[in-house]
């Protein structure tokens, strides 16, 4: 009697486990990222400047959406400096964003492109959602799903060199990199 109950209980638990592995939301998850330790989230740490109370609160400037913050008066320059760049290059001559945007939009733009790409990518992710055991054990299938769209940096490097284009930031040798 007890052995029969144990077998039925085990079978029921197995069926419920498989059904739980089959369930999924409408949004397929190709990459399953998890924290590996108990440490802080690196993106939650923001190095902001000290807050200071103004002498007169009525003289505060009006808020500017997308503008800079009083505690971080130069966010772009600070970010560039933090990443090892030269913030003085922000305010200089040369190619700027307006020229880049003008060149890329010379043939017009589609205002619905984001919604169109989002629906196409959702369908692609649904079609490449992984196998049953991959979903059950939260195996990341992101790189396998998008492998055919991956850029081969070494063939591009050779193509650029053959065309006479300078490549000052060359990737490491293919033989030394692990995949």
Tab-separated table of C-alpha atoms in Angstrom:
chain	number	residue	atom	x	y	z
A	1	UNK	CA	0.000	0.000	0.000
A	2	UNK	CA	2.748	2.457	0.965
A	3	UNK	CA	4.890	1.431	-2.022
A	4	UNK	CA	1.962	2.089	-4.383
A	5	UNK	CA	1.419	5.545	-2.864
A	6	UNK	CA	5.120	6.360	-3.213
A	7	UNK	CA	5.155	5.389	-6.883
A	8	UNK	CA	1.996	7.414	-7.571
A	9	UNK	CA	3.411	10.375	-5.655
A	10	UNK	CA	6.655	10.186	-7.596
A	11	UNK	CA	4.796	9.909	-10.901
A	12	UNK	CA	2.565	12.861	-9.973
A	13	UNK	CA	5.578	14.973	-8.989
A	14	UNK	CA	7.320	14.075	-12.252
A	15	UNK	CA	4.262	15.013	-14.343
A	16	UNK	CA	3.838	18.301	-12.460
A	17	UNK	CA	7.533	19.082	-12.930
A	18	UNK	CA	7.312	18.463	-16.666
A	19	UNK	CA	4.168	20.566	-16.950
A	20	UNK	CA	5.851	23.390	-15.060
A	21	UNK	CA	8.765	23.193	-17.493
A	22	UNK	CA	6.397	23.428	-20.444
A	23	UNK	CA	4.632	26.535	-19.190
A	24	UNK	CA	5.931	29.804	-20.498
A	25	UNK	CA	4.899	33.410	-20.755
A	26	UNK	CA	4.076	35.216	-23.975
A	27	UNK	CA	7.574	36.701	-23.905
A	28	UNK	CA	10.254	34.073	-24.649
A	29	UNK	CA	13.451	34.400	-22.617
A	30	UNK	CA	16.482	33.394	-24.654
A	31	UNK	CA	19.062	34.627	-22.161
A	32	UNK	CA	18.686	33.627	-18.524
A	33	UNK	CA	20.886	35.917	-16.462
A	34	UNK	CA	21.299	35.399	-12.736
A	35	UNK	CA	23.417	36.972	-10.038
A	36	UNK	CA	26.317	34.682	-9.206
A	37	UNK	CA	27.029	36.051	-5.755
A	38	UNK	CA	25.699	38.113	-2.895
A	39	UNK	CA	27.615	41.237	-3.935
A	40	UNK	CA	26.132	44.521	-5.125
A	41	UNK	CA	24.662	45.112	-8.540
A	42	UNK	CA	27.316	47.105	-10.406
A	43	UNK	CA	24.740	49.138	-12.320
A	44	UNK	CA	23.038	50.298	-9.108
A	45	UNK	CA	26.164	52.145	-7.950
A	46	UNK	CA	26.158	55.663	-9.357
A	47	UNK	CA	29.059	58.025	-8.612
A	48	UNK	CA	27.124	61.295	-8.229
A	49	UNK	CA	28.399	64.556	-6.813
A	50	UNK	CA	27.460	65.841	-3.349
A	51	UNK	CA	23.969	67.300	-2.949
A	52	UNK	CA	23.971	70.949	-1.908
A	53	UNK	CA	21.008	73.023	-0.806
A	54	UNK	CA	20.689	76.215	-2.866
A	55	UNK	CA	20.755	79.551	-1.053
A	56	UNK	CA	17.335	80.486	-2.428
A	57	UNK	CA	14.894	77.787	-3.537
A	58	UNK	CA	12.813	80.278	-5.554
A	59	UNK	CA	15.764	80.946	-7.875
A	60	UNK	CA	16.122	77.336	-8.994
A	61	UNK	CA	16.018	76.913	-12.772
A	62	UNK	CA	13.005	75.257	-14.355
A	63	UNK	CA	13.399	71.505	-14.894
A	64	UNK	CA	14.605	70.542	-18.342
A	65	UNK	CA	13.556	67.028	-19.411
A	66	UNK	CA	16.617	65.284	-20.761
A	67	UNK	CA	18.838	68.048	-19.444
A	68	UNK	CA	21.645	67.834	-16.940
A	69	UNK	CA	21.290	67.500	-13.190
A	70	UNK	CA	22.702	69.983	-10.678
A	71	UNK	CA	24.580	67.208	-8.917
A	72	UNK	CA	25.989	65.977	-12.208
A	73	UNK	CA	26.471	69.075	-14.377
A	74	UNK	CA	28.396	67.280	-17.114
A	75	UNK	CA	27.050	63.720	-17.312
A	76	UNK	CA	28.312	63.029	-20.831
A	77	UNK	CA	31.791	64.357	-20.086
A	78	UNK	CA	31.917	62.491	-16.763
A	79	UNK	CA	30.883	59.254	-18.467
A	80	UNK	CA	33.509	59.704	-21.184
A	81	UNK	CA	36.191	60.420	-18.572
A	82	UNK	CA	35.120	57.399	-16.503
A	83	UNK	CA	35.508	55.186	-19.574
A	84	UNK	CA	38.994	56.544	-20.255
A	85	UNK	CA	38.068	58.992	-22.996
A	86	UNK	CA	38.825	62.669	-23.490
A	87	UNK	CA	35.813	64.805	-22.425
A	88	UNK	CA	37.259	67.897	-24.111
A	89	UNK	CA	36.448	66.326	-27.483
A	90	UNK	CA	32.724	66.822	-26.801
A	91	UNK	CA	32.927	70.539	-27.550
A	92	UNK	CA	35.018	70.773	-30.636
A	93	UNK	CA	34.865	70.847	-34.374
A	94	UNK	CA	34.684	67.829	-36.587
A	95	UNK	CA	31.876	65.405	-37.200
A	96	UNK	CA	28.979	65.768	-34.799
A	97	UNK	CA	25.688	63.999	-34.287
A	98	UNK	CA	23.783	66.319	-36.613
A	99	UNK	CA	25.961	65.322	-39.567
A	100	UNK	CA	25.654	61.638	-38.706
A	101	UNK	CA	21.867	61.825	-38.334
A	102	UNK	CA	21.568	63.834	-41.532
A	103	UNK	CA	23.544	61.215	-43.445
A	104	UNK	CA	21.659	58.226	-42.039
A	105	UNK	CA	18.216	59.757	-42.622
A	106	UNK	CA	18.878	61.013	-46.152
A	107	UNK	CA	16.505	58.417	-47.639
A	108	UNK	CA	13.786	59.066	-45.049
A	109	UNK	CA	12.716	57.277	-41.900
A	110	UNK	CA	9.869	54.968	-40.981
A	111	UNK	CA	8.129	56.118	-37.779
A	112	UNK	CA	6.792	52.593	-37.143
A	113	UNK	CA	10.173	50.855	-37.427
A	114	UNK	CA	10.502	50.164	-33.683
A	115	UNK	CA	7.103	48.458	-33.462
A	116	UNK	CA	7.801	46.494	-36.648
A	117	UNK	CA	11.205	45.297	-35.424
A	118	UNK	CA	9.784	44.462	-31.988
A	119	UNK	CA	7.079	42.249	-33.492
A	120	UNK	CA	9.540	40.539	-35.857
A	121	UNK	CA	12.004	39.918	-33.014
A	122	UNK	CA	9.239	38.585	-30.753
A	123	UNK	CA	8.240	36.109	-33.462
A	124	UNK	CA	11.902	35.125	-33.970
A	125	UNK	CA	12.355	34.561	-30.226
A	126	UNK	CA	9.166	32.476	-30.076
A	127	UNK	CA	10.432	30.350	-32.960
A	128	UNK	CA	13.846	29.895	-31.274
A	129	UNK	CA	12.748	29.512	-27.647
A	130	UNK	CA	14.825	26.423	-26.961
A	131	UNK	CA	14.003	22.809	-26.331
A	132	UNK	CA	12.004	21.478	-23.414
A	133	UNK	CA	14.998	20.633	-21.222
A	134	UNK	CA	16.712	23.922	-22.076
A	135	UNK	CA	13.645	25.795	-20.840
A	136	UNK	CA	13.231	23.486	-17.847
A	137	UNK	CA	16.816	24.027	-16.643
A	138	UNK	CA	17.035	27.725	-17.686
A	139	UNK	CA	19.789	27.140	-20.247
A	140	UNK	CA	20.601	30.286	-22.205
A	141	UNK	CA	19.836	29.768	-25.905
A	142	UNK	CA	20.487	33.389	-26.905
A	143	UNK	CA	23.833	32.836	-28.623
A	144	UNK	CA	22.630	29.717	-30.422
A	145	UNK	CA	19.498	31.502	-31.682
A	146	UNK	CA	21.350	34.549	-33.031
A	147	UNK	CA	24.469	32.702	-34.278
A	148	UNK	CA	23.631	33.183	-37.979
A	149	UNK	CA	23.507	36.969	-37.445
A	150	UNK	CA	26.888	37.077	-35.706
A	151	UNK	CA	29.566	39.214	-37.314
A	152	UNK	CA	32.819	37.406	-38.094
A	153	UNK	CA	35.254	40.060	-36.945
A	154	UNK	CA	38.281	38.429	-38.550
A	155	UNK	CA	36.800	38.193	-42.046
A	156	UNK	CA	35.653	41.816	-41.712
A	157	UNK	CA	39.168	42.784	-40.665
A	158	UNK	CA	40.611	41.116	-43.759
A	159	UNK	CA	37.946	42.739	-45.951
A	160	UNK	CA	38.755	46.194	-44.539
A	161	UNK	CA	42.498	45.656	-44.962
A	162	UNK	CA	42.018	44.500	-48.554
A	163	UNK	CA	40.018	47.674	-49.236
A	164	UNK	CA	42.826	49.794	-47.775
A	165	UNK	CA	40.861	50.907	-44.713
A	166	UNK	CA	42.981	51.526	-41.613
A	167	UNK	CA	42.137	49.287	-38.670
A	168	UNK	CA	43.881	50.779	-35.627
A	169	UNK	CA	41.806	48.813	-33.091
A	170	UNK	CA	42.441	45.282	-34.300
A	171	UNK	CA	40.788	42.423	-32.397
A	172	UNK	CA	43.053	39.778	-30.875
A	173	UNK	CA	44.274	36.860	-32.939
A	174	UNK	CA	41.566	34.241	-33.587
A	175	UNK	CA	43.885	31.454	-32.431
A	176	UNK	CA	44.254	32.946	-28.948
A	177	UNK	CA	40.595	33.726	-28.246
A	178	UNK	CA	38.366	31.096	-26.710
A	179	UNK	CA	34.790	30.679	-27.822
